Coordinates of C-alpha atoms in Angstrom, one line a residue:
Chain B
M1 CA 142.6 108.5 84.1
R2 CA 140.1 111.3 83.6
R3 CA 139.6 110.4 80.3
T4 CA 138.6 106.9 81.4
A5 CA 136.0 108.5 83.9
C6 CA 134.6 110.7 81.3
L7 CA 134.5 107.9 78.8
S8 CA 132.7 105.5 81.2
A9 CA 130.2 108.4 82.2
F10 CA 129.6 109.1 78.5
S11 CA 128.8 105.6 77.6
A12 CA 126.4 105.3 80.6
V13 CA 124.5 108.2 79.4
L14 CA 124.5 107.3 75.9
L15 CA 123.0 103.8 76.7
S16 CA 120.4 105.2 78.8
C17 CA 119.4 107.6 76.1
G18 CA 119.1 104.6 73.6
I19 CA 116.8 102.7 76.0
L20 CA 114.6 105.8 77.1
T21 CA 113.8 107.1 73.8
G22 CA 112.8 103.5 72.8
C23 CA 109.7 104.0 75.1
G24 CA 107.8 106.8 73.0
S25 CA 104.2 106.4 71.9
S26 CA 102.5 103.3 71.0
G27 CA 99.1 101.7 70.9
G28 CA 96.0 102.8 69.2
S29 CA 94.5 100.3 67.3
G30 CA 90.9 99.1 67.0
A31 CA 88.9 99.6 64.1
G32 CA 89.6 97.5 61.0
A33 CA 89.0 93.9 60.0
S34 CA 90.1 92.4 63.1
V35 CA 90.3 93.5 66.7
E36 CA 92.0 92.0 69.9
L37 CA 90.6 92.2 73.3
L38 CA 92.3 91.1 76.5
N39 CA 90.2 89.7 79.3
V40 CA 91.9 89.8 82.5
S41 CA 90.3 87.2 84.9
Y42 CA 90.8 85.0 87.9
D43 CA 91.8 81.5 87.9
P44 CA 89.0 79.0 87.7
T45 CA 87.2 80.9 84.9
R46 CA 89.9 79.7 82.4
E47 CA 87.6 77.0 80.6
L48 CA 84.5 79.1 80.9
Y49 CA 86.0 81.9 79.0
Q50 CA 87.7 79.6 76.5
D51 CA 84.2 78.4 75.4
F52 CA 82.7 82.0 75.8
N53 CA 85.5 83.5 73.6
T54 CA 84.7 81.1 70.8
A55 CA 81.0 81.7 70.9
F56 CA 81.6 85.4 71.1
A57 CA 83.9 85.6 68.1
K58 CA 81.2 83.8 66.0
Y59 CA 78.6 86.2 67.2
W60 CA 80.7 89.3 66.8
K61 CA 81.8 88.3 63.1
E62 CA 78.1 87.7 62.0
K63 CA 77.0 91.1 63.8
S64 CA 79.9 93.3 62.5
G65 CA 82.0 91.5 60.2
Q66 CA 84.9 92.0 62.3
E67 CA 87.4 89.3 63.5
V68 CA 87.6 89.4 67.2
T69 CA 90.4 87.5 68.9
V70 CA 90.1 87.6 72.8
R71 CA 93.2 86.8 74.9
Q72 CA 92.7 85.7 78.3
S73 CA 94.9 86.2 81.2
H74 CA 94.1 84.1 84.6
G75 CA 95.7 84.4 88.1
G76 CA 94.6 85.3 91.5
S77 CA 92.0 87.8 91.5
G78 CA 94.1 90.4 93.6
K79 CA 97.1 89.9 91.6
Q80 CA 95.3 90.2 88.4
A81 CA 93.8 93.7 89.6
R82 CA 97.2 94.9 90.5
G83 CA 98.4 94.0 87.0
V84 CA 95.7 96.2 85.6
I85 CA 96.6 99.1 88.0
D86 CA 100.1 98.9 87.0
G87 CA 99.3 99.0 83.5
L88 CA 98.3 95.5 82.2
E89 CA 96.1 96.6 79.0
A90 CA 93.1 94.9 79.8
D91 CA 89.9 95.8 77.9
V92 CA 87.6 93.9 80.4
V93 CA 88.1 92.5 83.6
T94 CA 86.2 89.6 85.1
L95 CA 87.2 89.0 88.6
A96 CA 86.3 87.2 91.8
L97 CA 85.2 90.0 93.9
A98 CA 83.7 93.5 93.6
Y99 CA 86.5 94.7 95.9
D100 CA 89.2 94.1 93.3
I101 CA 87.4 96.2 90.6
D102 CA 86.9 98.7 93.2
A103 CA 90.6 99.1 93.6
I104 CA 91.1 99.3 90.1
A105 CA 88.6 102.1 90.0
E106 CA 90.0 103.9 92.9
K107 CA 93.9 103.5 92.4
S108 CA 94.1 103.9 88.7
K109 CA 90.9 105.7 87.8
L110 CA 90.7 103.3 84.8
V111 CA 87.3 102.3 85.6
A112 CA 84.4 104.6 86.4
P113 CA 83.4 104.5 89.9
D114 CA 79.7 103.5 88.9
W115 CA 80.8 100.5 87.4
R116 CA 78.5 98.2 89.3
V117 CA 75.4 99.8 88.1
R118 CA 76.4 99.7 84.4
L119 CA 75.4 96.2 83.7
P120 CA 72.3 94.2 85.0
H121 CA 72.5 92.2 88.3
N122 CA 75.3 94.1 89.8
S123 CA 77.6 93.5 86.9
A124 CA 77.8 89.9 87.9
P125 CA 76.5 87.8 84.9
Y126 CA 76.9 84.3 86.8
T127 CA 77.0 83.6 90.3
S128 CA 78.1 80.8 92.7
T129 CA 77.9 80.0 96.3
I130 CA 80.0 78.5 99.1
V131 CA 79.4 74.8 99.6
F132 CA 81.3 71.9 101.6
L133 CA 83.0 68.9 100.1
V134 CA 83.1 66.0 102.6
R135 CA 84.6 62.4 102.2
K136 CA 82.4 59.9 100.6
G137 CA 79.7 58.8 102.8
N138 CA 80.1 61.9 105.1
P139 CA 81.7 59.9 107.9
K140 CA 81.8 63.0 110.2
K141 CA 78.3 63.7 109.6
L142 CA 78.9 67.3 108.5
H143 CA 75.6 68.8 107.2
D144 CA 75.9 72.3 108.4
W145 CA 78.2 75.1 109.4
T146 CA 77.6 74.3 113.4
D147 CA 79.1 71.0 112.6
L148 CA 82.3 72.2 111.6
V149 CA 83.3 73.7 114.7
Q150 CA 83.0 70.4 116.6
P151 CA 86.3 69.6 118.2
G152 CA 88.8 67.2 116.1
I153 CA 87.1 68.3 112.7
E154 CA 89.5 69.6 110.3
V155 CA 88.3 72.3 108.0
I156 CA 90.4 73.2 104.7
T157 CA 90.2 76.8 103.3
P158 CA 92.5 79.1 102.1
N159 CA 94.0 82.2 103.8
P160 CA 91.5 85.1 103.1
K161 CA 94.4 87.7 103.3
T162 CA 96.0 86.1 100.0
S163 CA 93.1 84.7 98.4
G164 CA 89.9 86.5 97.1
G165 CA 87.9 83.3 96.9
A166 CA 88.5 82.4 100.5
R167 CA 87.3 85.8 101.6
W168 CA 84.0 84.5 100.3
N169 CA 84.1 81.2 102.5
Y170 CA 84.8 83.5 105.5
L171 CA 81.9 85.8 105.0
A172 CA 79.6 82.9 104.2
V173 CA 80.5 81.4 107.8
W174 CA 80.0 85.0 109.4
G175 CA 76.8 86.0 107.3
W176 CA 75.1 82.6 108.3
M177 CA 75.6 83.1 112.0
L178 CA 74.1 86.8 111.6
K179 CA 71.4 85.2 109.7
K180 CA 70.7 82.4 112.3
E181 CA 70.7 84.9 115.1
L182 CA 68.7 87.8 113.6
G183 CA 66.4 85.9 111.6
D184 CA 66.2 88.7 109.0
L185 CA 69.3 90.3 107.8
S186 CA 67.4 93.8 107.4
K187 CA 67.7 94.1 110.9
L188 CA 71.4 95.0 110.6
K189 CA 70.3 98.4 109.3
D190 CA 67.7 99.1 112.1
P191 CA 68.9 101.4 114.7
A192 CA 66.2 99.8 117.2
Q193 CA 67.8 96.3 116.8
A194 CA 71.2 97.7 117.5
D195 CA 71.5 95.6 120.9
A196 CA 70.5 92.5 119.0
V197 CA 73.0 93.2 116.1
K198 CA 75.9 93.5 118.5
Q199 CA 75.1 90.3 120.1
A200 CA 74.7 88.6 116.7
Q201 CA 78.0 90.0 115.6
D202 CA 79.8 88.9 118.7
K203 CA 78.3 85.4 118.1
A204 CA 79.4 85.4 114.7
R205 CA 82.9 86.5 115.8
E206 CA 83.3 83.6 118.3
F207 CA 81.8 81.3 115.8
V208 CA 84.1 82.2 113.1
A209 CA 87.3 82.2 115.4
A210 CA 86.1 78.6 116.5
L211 CA 85.8 77.4 112.9
Y212 CA 89.2 78.8 111.9
H213 CA 90.7 77.0 114.9
N214 CA 89.8 73.9 113.4
V215 CA 91.7 74.9 110.0
P216 CA 95.2 73.0 110.1
V217 CA 96.4 74.5 106.8
L218 CA 95.7 77.9 105.2
D219 CA 96.7 77.5 101.5
S220 CA 97.6 80.7 99.5
G221 CA 95.0 80.0 97.0
A222 CA 91.7 78.2 96.4
R223 CA 93.1 75.4 94.0
A224 CA 95.8 74.6 96.6
S225 CA 93.3 74.2 99.1
T226 CA 91.5 71.8 96.8
T227 CA 94.7 69.9 96.3
T228 CA 95.4 69.6 100.1
F229 CA 91.8 68.3 100.5
T230 CA 91.6 65.8 97.4
Q231 CA 95.1 64.8 96.7
R232 CA 96.8 65.1 100.1
G233 CA 93.8 63.7 102.0
I234 CA 94.1 66.2 104.8
G235 CA 90.7 67.5 106.4
D236 CA 87.3 66.3 107.0
V237 CA 85.7 69.2 105.0
L238 CA 86.8 71.5 102.2
L239 CA 85.1 74.9 101.9
A240 CA 84.6 75.4 98.0
W241 CA 83.0 77.6 95.6
E242 CA 80.3 75.4 94.1
N243 CA 81.5 75.6 90.5
E244 CA 84.8 74.4 91.8
A245 CA 83.2 71.6 93.8
F246 CA 81.3 70.4 90.7
L247 CA 84.7 70.3 88.7
C248 CA 86.1 68.1 91.8
L249 CA 83.3 65.7 91.8
N250 CA 83.9 65.1 87.9
E251 CA 87.4 64.7 88.1
P252 CA 89.4 61.5 88.9
G253 CA 89.1 60.9 92.7
G254 CA 85.7 62.5 92.6
E255 CA 84.1 59.4 93.6
L256 CA 85.7 59.6 97.0
I257 CA 83.9 62.9 97.9
E258 CA 80.6 64.5 98.0
M259 CA 78.9 67.6 98.2
V260 CA 76.9 69.2 101.1
V261 CA 74.9 72.3 101.0
P262 CA 74.6 73.9 104.0
S263 CA 71.3 75.5 105.5
A264 CA 72.2 78.9 104.3
T265 CA 75.2 80.4 102.4
I266 CA 76.6 83.4 100.7
L267 CA 75.6 84.4 97.0
A268 CA 79.2 84.9 95.3
E269 CA 78.8 87.4 92.7
P270 CA 82.0 87.3 90.5
P271 CA 81.7 90.9 88.8
V272 CA 82.8 92.1 85.2
A273 CA 83.6 95.6 84.1
L274 CA 84.8 97.6 81.2
V275 CA 88.1 99.4 81.6
D276 CA 87.1 102.6 80.2
G277 CA 90.8 104.1 80.3
V278 CA 92.1 101.3 78.0
V279 CA 89.1 100.8 75.8
D280 CA 89.1 104.4 74.9
R281 CA 92.8 104.6 74.3
R282 CA 92.6 101.5 72.2
G283 CA 89.5 102.2 70.2
T284 CA 87.8 99.0 71.5
R285 CA 84.7 100.2 73.5
A286 CA 82.0 99.0 71.2
V287 CA 83.3 95.4 70.9
A288 CA 84.2 95.3 74.7
Q289 CA 81.1 96.5 75.8
A290 CA 79.2 93.8 73.4
Y291 CA 81.5 91.1 74.9
L292 CA 80.2 91.9 78.5
E293 CA 76.6 92.1 77.3
Y294 CA 77.0 88.9 75.5
L295 CA 77.5 87.3 78.9
Y296 CA 74.0 88.0 79.7
S297 CA 72.7 86.7 76.3
P298 CA 71.0 83.1 76.1
E299 CA 74.3 81.7 74.6
G300 CA 76.4 83.3 77.5
Q301 CA 74.1 82.2 80.2
R302 CA 74.3 78.7 78.8
I303 CA 77.8 78.4 78.7
A304 CA 78.2 79.8 82.3
A305 CA 75.9 77.2 83.6
K306 CA 77.5 74.4 81.5
H307 CA 80.9 75.5 83.4
Y308 CA 78.9 75.3 86.7
Y309 CA 78.4 79.0 87.4
R310 CA 74.7 79.7 88.3
P311 CA 73.4 81.7 85.4
V312 CA 71.6 85.1 86.7
E313 CA 68.8 84.3 84.2
P314 CA 68.3 80.5 84.8
D315 CA 65.4 80.1 82.1
K316 CA 68.1 81.0 79.4
A317 CA 70.3 78.1 80.5
D318 CA 69.9 74.5 79.4
P319 CA 67.4 73.2 81.8
K320 CA 69.5 70.2 82.4
D321 CA 72.4 72.2 83.2
A322 CA 70.3 74.5 85.6
A323 CA 68.7 71.4 87.3
R324 CA 72.3 70.4 88.5
F325 CA 72.1 73.3 91.1
P326 CA 70.7 72.3 94.5
A327 CA 68.3 75.1 95.8
V328 CA 69.9 76.9 98.5
N329 CA 69.1 79.7 100.8
L330 CA 71.3 82.5 99.8
F331 CA 71.7 85.9 101.3
T332 CA 74.3 88.7 99.4
I333 CA 77.3 90.5 100.8
D334 CA 75.3 93.7 100.6
E335 CA 72.6 92.5 102.8
A336 CA 75.2 91.0 105.5
F337 CA 78.0 93.2 105.3
T338 CA 76.8 96.5 103.3
G339 CA 79.2 95.7 100.4
W340 CA 82.7 94.8 99.9
S341 CA 84.6 97.7 101.1
E342 CA 83.1 97.6 104.5
A343 CA 83.8 93.7 104.7
Q344 CA 87.2 94.2 103.6
K345 CA 87.9 97.0 106.1
T346 CA 86.4 95.3 109.2
H347 CA 87.5 91.8 108.5
F348 CA 90.6 91.4 106.3
S349 CA 92.6 94.6 106.4
D350 CA 95.6 94.6 108.7
G351 CA 94.8 94.1 112.5
G352 CA 91.2 93.4 111.1
V353 CA 88.9 90.8 112.6
F354 CA 90.6 87.7 110.9
D355 CA 94.1 88.9 112.2
Q356 CA 92.8 89.1 115.8
I357 CA 91.7 85.6 115.5
Y358 CA 95.2 84.8 115.1
K359 CA 96.5 87.1 117.8
P360 CA 98.8 85.1 120.1
G361 CA 97.6 84.3 123.3
K362 CA 94.4 82.9 122.1
Chain N
M1 CA 153.6 101.4 96.6
R2 CA 150.3 102.3 95.5
Q3 CA 148.8 100.2 92.5
P4 CA 147.7 102.2 89.5
F5 CA 144.1 102.6 89.2
K6 CA 144.0 101.3 85.6
Q7 CA 146.1 98.3 84.9
H8 CA 147.1 97.8 81.3
S9 CA 145.4 94.7 79.8
V10 CA 145.8 92.9 76.4
I11 CA 142.0 93.8 75.9
P12 CA 141.6 97.6 75.9
G13 CA 138.3 99.3 76.7
F14 CA 138.3 99.7 80.3
G15 CA 136.3 103.1 80.2
V16 CA 133.2 101.6 78.2
T17 CA 133.3 98.4 80.0
L18 CA 133.0 100.3 83.3
G19 CA 130.6 102.7 82.1
F20 CA 128.5 99.6 80.6
T21 CA 128.8 98.1 84.2
V22 CA 127.5 101.1 86.1
F23 CA 124.7 101.5 83.7
Y24 CA 123.8 97.8 83.4
L25 CA 123.9 97.5 87.3
S26 CA 121.7 100.7 87.9
L27 CA 119.0 99.6 85.3
L28 CA 118.9 96.1 86.8
V29 CA 119.4 96.6 90.3
L30 CA 119.7 100.0 91.7
I31 CA 116.6 101.8 90.1
P32 CA 114.1 99.0 90.9
L33 CA 115.6 98.9 94.5
S34 CA 115.5 102.6 95.1
A35 CA 112.0 102.5 93.8
L36 CA 111.3 100.2 96.7
F37 CA 112.8 102.7 99.2
L38 CA 111.0 105.6 97.6
K39 CA 107.7 103.9 98.0
T40 CA 108.4 103.0 101.5
A41 CA 109.0 106.7 102.2
T42 CA 105.7 107.5 101.5
M43 CA 104.7 106.1 104.7
G44 CA 105.7 107.9 107.8
W45 CA 108.3 106.6 110.3
S46 CA 106.1 105.6 113.0
S47 CA 103.7 103.7 110.7
F48 CA 106.6 102.2 109.0
W49 CA 107.9 101.0 112.5
S50 CA 104.6 99.6 113.6
V51 CA 104.3 97.8 110.3
V52 CA 107.7 96.2 110.5
T53 CA 107.5 95.3 114.3
D54 CA 104.0 93.7 114.1
P55 CA 104.3 90.4 116.2
R56 CA 103.0 88.4 113.2
V57 CA 105.7 90.0 110.9
V58 CA 108.4 89.7 113.5
A59 CA 107.5 85.7 113.8
S60 CA 107.8 85.6 110.0
Y61 CA 111.2 87.0 110.2
K62 CA 112.3 84.6 112.8
L63 CA 111.0 81.6 110.6
T64 CA 112.4 82.7 107.3
F65 CA 115.8 83.7 108.6
G66 CA 115.8 80.8 110.7
A67 CA 114.7 78.2 108.4
S68 CA 117.0 79.8 105.6
L69 CA 120.1 79.7 107.8
A70 CA 119.4 76.0 108.6
G71 CA 118.9 75.1 105.0
A72 CA 122.0 76.8 103.9
L73 CA 124.1 75.2 107.1
I74 CA 122.6 71.6 105.8
N75 CA 123.5 72.4 102.4
A76 CA 127.1 73.5 103.3
V77 CA 127.7 70.2 105.0
F78 CA 125.9 67.6 102.7
G79 CA 126.7 69.9 99.5
F80 CA 130.3 69.7 100.4
I81 CA 130.3 66.0 100.4
V82 CA 128.2 65.8 97.2
A83 CA 130.6 68.1 95.6
W84 CA 133.7 66.2 96.9
T85 CA 132.4 62.7 95.5
L86 CA 131.2 64.3 92.4
V87 CA 134.8 65.7 91.7
R88 CA 137.2 63.2 93.3
Y89 CA 135.6 59.7 92.4
S90 CA 134.2 58.4 89.3
F91 CA 131.4 55.7 89.3
P92 CA 129.0 54.7 86.7
G93 CA 126.0 57.1 86.7
K94 CA 128.3 60.1 87.5
R95 CA 127.1 62.4 84.9
L96 CA 123.5 61.6 85.8
V97 CA 124.0 62.2 89.4
D98 CA 125.8 65.5 88.4
A99 CA 122.8 66.7 86.3
M100 CA 120.5 65.9 88.9
V101 CA 122.1 68.3 91.2
D102 CA 120.7 71.0 88.9
L103 CA 116.9 70.1 89.1
P104 CA 116.2 72.4 92.0
F105 CA 117.5 75.2 89.8
A106 CA 115.4 74.4 86.9
L107 CA 112.1 73.3 88.3
P108 CA 109.5 76.1 88.6
T109 CA 109.4 76.6 92.2
A110 CA 105.6 75.9 92.3
V111 CA 106.4 72.5 91.1
S112 CA 109.1 71.7 93.4
G113 CA 106.5 73.0 96.4
I114 CA 103.8 70.7 95.1
A115 CA 106.2 67.7 94.6
L116 CA 107.6 68.2 98.3
T117 CA 104.2 68.6 99.9
T118 CA 103.0 65.4 98.2
I119 CA 105.9 63.4 99.4
Y120 CA 106.1 64.8 103.0
S121 CA 102.5 65.3 103.8
R122 CA 100.6 62.7 106.0
N123 CA 99.8 60.2 103.4
G124 CA 103.1 60.8 101.1
W125 CA 105.8 58.4 100.9
V126 CA 108.2 60.0 103.4
G127 CA 105.5 61.7 105.3
C128 CA 103.7 58.6 106.2
W129 CA 107.0 57.4 108.0
L130 CA 107.5 60.5 109.7
E131 CA 104.0 60.6 110.8
S132 CA 104.2 57.2 112.4
A133 CA 107.4 58.4 114.2
G134 CA 105.4 61.3 115.4
I135 CA 107.0 64.0 113.1
H136 CA 104.9 66.3 111.1
A137 CA 107.0 67.6 108.2
A138 CA 104.4 69.3 105.8
F139 CA 102.7 72.4 107.1
T140 CA 105.1 72.9 109.9
P141 CA 108.4 74.9 110.2
L142 CA 110.3 71.7 109.5
G143 CA 108.5 71.8 106.1
V144 CA 109.6 75.2 105.2
G145 CA 113.3 74.3 106.2
I146 CA 112.9 71.2 104.0
A147 CA 111.7 73.2 100.9
L148 CA 114.9 75.8 101.6
T149 CA 117.1 73.2 101.8
F150 CA 116.1 71.8 98.5
I151 CA 116.2 74.7 96.7
G152 CA 119.8 75.9 98.0
L153 CA 121.4 72.5 97.2
P154 CA 122.7 73.5 93.8
F155 CA 124.3 76.7 94.9
V156 CA 126.8 75.0 97.2
V157 CA 127.7 72.1 95.0
R158 CA 128.0 74.1 91.9
T159 CA 130.4 76.6 93.7
L160 CA 132.4 74.0 95.3
Q161 CA 133.0 71.9 92.5
P162 CA 135.6 74.2 90.4
A163 CA 137.3 75.0 93.8
I164 CA 137.7 71.1 94.7
A165 CA 138.9 70.6 90.9
D166 CA 141.4 73.2 91.6
L167 CA 142.8 71.9 94.7
D168 CA 145.7 69.7 93.9
P169 CA 145.9 66.3 95.5
E170 CA 149.4 66.5 95.8
Y171 CA 149.2 69.0 98.7
E172 CA 147.2 66.3 100.6
E173 CA 149.9 63.8 99.8
A174 CA 152.6 66.1 100.7
A175 CA 151.0 67.0 104.0
A176 CA 150.5 63.1 104.7
S177 CA 154.0 62.4 103.8
L178 CA 155.1 64.9 106.3
G179 CA 153.3 63.0 109.0
A180 CA 149.7 64.9 109.2
G181 CA 146.9 62.5 110.1
R182 CA 143.7 62.4 108.3
V183 CA 141.7 64.9 110.1
Q184 CA 144.8 67.3 110.1
V185 CA 144.9 67.0 106.4
F186 CA 141.3 67.9 106.1
L187 CA 141.4 70.9 108.4
K188 CA 144.7 72.5 107.7
V189 CA 145.1 71.7 103.9
I190 CA 141.8 71.0 102.3
F191 CA 139.3 73.1 104.4
P192 CA 141.1 76.5 104.3
G193 CA 141.6 75.9 100.6
L194 CA 137.8 75.5 100.1
L195 CA 136.6 77.9 102.6
P196 CA 136.0 80.9 100.2
A197 CA 134.1 78.8 97.7
L198 CA 132.0 77.2 100.5
L199 CA 131.2 80.6 102.0
T200 CA 130.2 81.8 98.6
G201 CA 127.9 79.0 98.1
F202 CA 126.4 79.0 101.5
A203 CA 125.8 82.9 100.9
L204 CA 124.1 82.2 97.9
A205 CA 122.0 79.3 99.1
F206 CA 121.1 81.3 102.0
A207 CA 120.1 84.6 99.9
R208 CA 118.1 82.4 97.7
A209 CA 116.2 80.7 100.4
L210 CA 115.2 84.3 101.9
G211 CA 113.5 85.4 98.9
E212 CA 111.7 81.8 98.3
Y213 CA 108.1 81.9 97.9
G214 CA 106.6 79.6 95.3
S215 CA 107.7 76.3 96.8
V216 CA 107.5 77.3 100.4
V217 CA 103.8 78.3 100.3
F218 CA 102.5 75.0 99.4
I219 CA 104.3 73.2 102.2
S220 CA 104.1 75.5 104.9
G221 CA 100.5 75.7 105.5
N222 CA 100.7 79.6 106.0
M223 CA 99.5 79.6 109.6
P224 CA 99.6 83.1 111.1
M225 CA 102.4 83.3 113.8
R226 CA 103.4 79.6 113.1
T227 CA 104.4 79.1 109.5
E228 CA 104.1 82.3 107.8
I229 CA 107.2 83.3 105.8
T230 CA 108.0 86.9 105.3
P231 CA 107.4 86.8 101.4
L232 CA 103.8 85.7 102.1
L233 CA 103.2 88.8 104.3
I234 CA 104.4 90.8 101.7
I235 CA 102.0 89.1 99.2
S236 CA 99.2 89.5 101.6
K237 CA 99.9 93.3 102.1
L238 CA 99.6 93.6 98.3
E239 CA 96.5 91.7 98.2
Q240 CA 95.0 94.7 100.3
Y241 CA 96.7 97.1 97.9
D242 CA 98.9 98.2 100.7
Y243 CA 102.0 98.9 98.6
A244 CA 103.7 100.9 101.2
G245 CA 103.3 98.3 104.0
A246 CA 104.5 95.5 101.5
T247 CA 107.7 97.6 100.5
A248 CA 108.2 98.3 104.2
I249 CA 108.7 94.7 105.1
A250 CA 110.6 94.2 101.7
V251 CA 112.9 96.9 102.7
V252 CA 113.9 95.3 106.3
M253 CA 114.3 92.1 104.3
L254 CA 116.4 93.8 101.8
V255 CA 118.7 95.6 104.5
A256 CA 118.9 92.6 106.5
S257 CA 119.8 90.1 103.8
F258 CA 122.6 92.7 102.4
A259 CA 124.2 93.2 105.9
I260 CA 124.4 89.3 106.3
L261 CA 125.9 88.8 102.8
L262 CA 128.4 91.8 103.3
A263 CA 129.3 90.1 106.6
I264 CA 130.0 86.8 104.7
N265 CA 131.8 88.5 102.0
A266 CA 133.9 90.4 104.8
I267 CA 134.8 87.0 106.4
Q268 CA 136.0 85.8 102.8
W269 CA 138.3 88.8 102.1
R270 CA 140.0 88.5 105.4
H271 CA 140.4 84.8 104.7
V272 CA 141.7 85.1 101.1
R273 CA 144.0 87.9 102.2
R274 CA 145.4 85.6 105.2
I275 CA 145.8 82.8 102.7
N276 CA 147.7 84.8 100.1
G277 CA 150.0 86.1 102.9
R278 CA 149.2 89.8 101.7
G279 CA 147.6 92.9 103.4

């Protein structure tokens, strides 16, 4: 019997050794005739980057003679960021919100903390905004945010706690109210206006609560909400990213809906960043940097506009594509909320404003 | 007399296989789970308590455990009938029906979720009928129950099938010839013989339902306090990079599920001992 125990312990140890020694050092490629990059992105950019990667491979081949293959990974923005934090070897990240890249910088130190200023336009080579999709003919006459809090109107938007995209929707509503009340968002930083600001914030909070009381379903992601609205026929209005809204209009069933642009809405800036820790280890810094910079080139901007993202330098896009974007009165998250980390803390953290809206007894 | 620790068998190698079992279980189950506990330990007791007793989290426990229990109970009853029919009778298309039972296993959960939502939502095939009867299925706790019933079915049917096949119809005939009525035959002969398998199937379906995420998030509507399941709250904590908070809820789920499974197993052991007349 003792022999048995010894034997079993021994074989267990032996097996673990075999497994553990398996994970020695690996990695370290880069220079050479071919190179591979991993772009970790969020869901709706799949088609955009498919196009862009082909264009970039051609450009890089001409420029350096190197074959570059860019692999793509798509998923919810927050989930993708956690993947990178937990060791997914992304050379570049192209996510839905700055908060997720900040989290990578903070938790894993793989991205330098000053990443936002390393590329032009806050590291957002393309932008979008939040618009309404309504049923054809706009039967409920929904033209601006105030129309959405009318009793009986059903608003479809995903859960901001689980969907990064949905946080832009929420902030668009809040920011619009601030802008409406204050007229000028720079008053937010003016100590002399503290009372007015307080009032505007209270109004915004009331308004956002009223709007979310009109939400019958909080899907976990943006695409799920789109399905709820377009396929299930639930809701009178869907809050959507403009690029997604355009896609819906062009899909089968698109003739049954139309787009409405509210009087003011938020400028959604999906940012991109180089993952320093990974590119230095893999020796891919040069090509990864060129990849991100190419997003700002005329070709990169053209492709972004083609896929319904607003190019940050519109003159570089195909005029036909650029003309599709309606003129919108936009404000940025920095103006209305002093940046993502503030917005996240106040509104979406546990016990934050969004949770309070749903506290029982309301 | 005490039974010897090691029983002689035709196939040798008890030591090596036990060692392998211990190692394999540690690698697959114990190490990941202990990481869960370690991560939770990074937060203090009071913050742990405030996370796991938050009203919203408590509401989600109620929904998750309640709907899982309901789903498993429904499956125990109707899965029993399905398994019985498939084993005892032969009819045209039986193999097809048999294969269909496994579909909830094989489908990616997101696909089942989308399919169920399509059918049960307001403009779906079933949903429109329910709606006219005043019942809302999709985006209510009922929808969660439907999804959890759907994914649990194969567990009950597949564990019961071999047990029913093993049940010799001669016992039933013998009981009937000795004057037992139909109900008596079922309660005294068939049911006790199948109870262990039924309990196993029930426990598996229940456990599977507790952890289900993919299919439920589509049909539940994820409304705070009303239709949020616990796994969704874990995900929403992770979205805020609150790893400790997420694992705290996970630990509660884990401990509760383990206790329930252990209790079901205990009932089963007692039952088997009684049937075998030992102990």
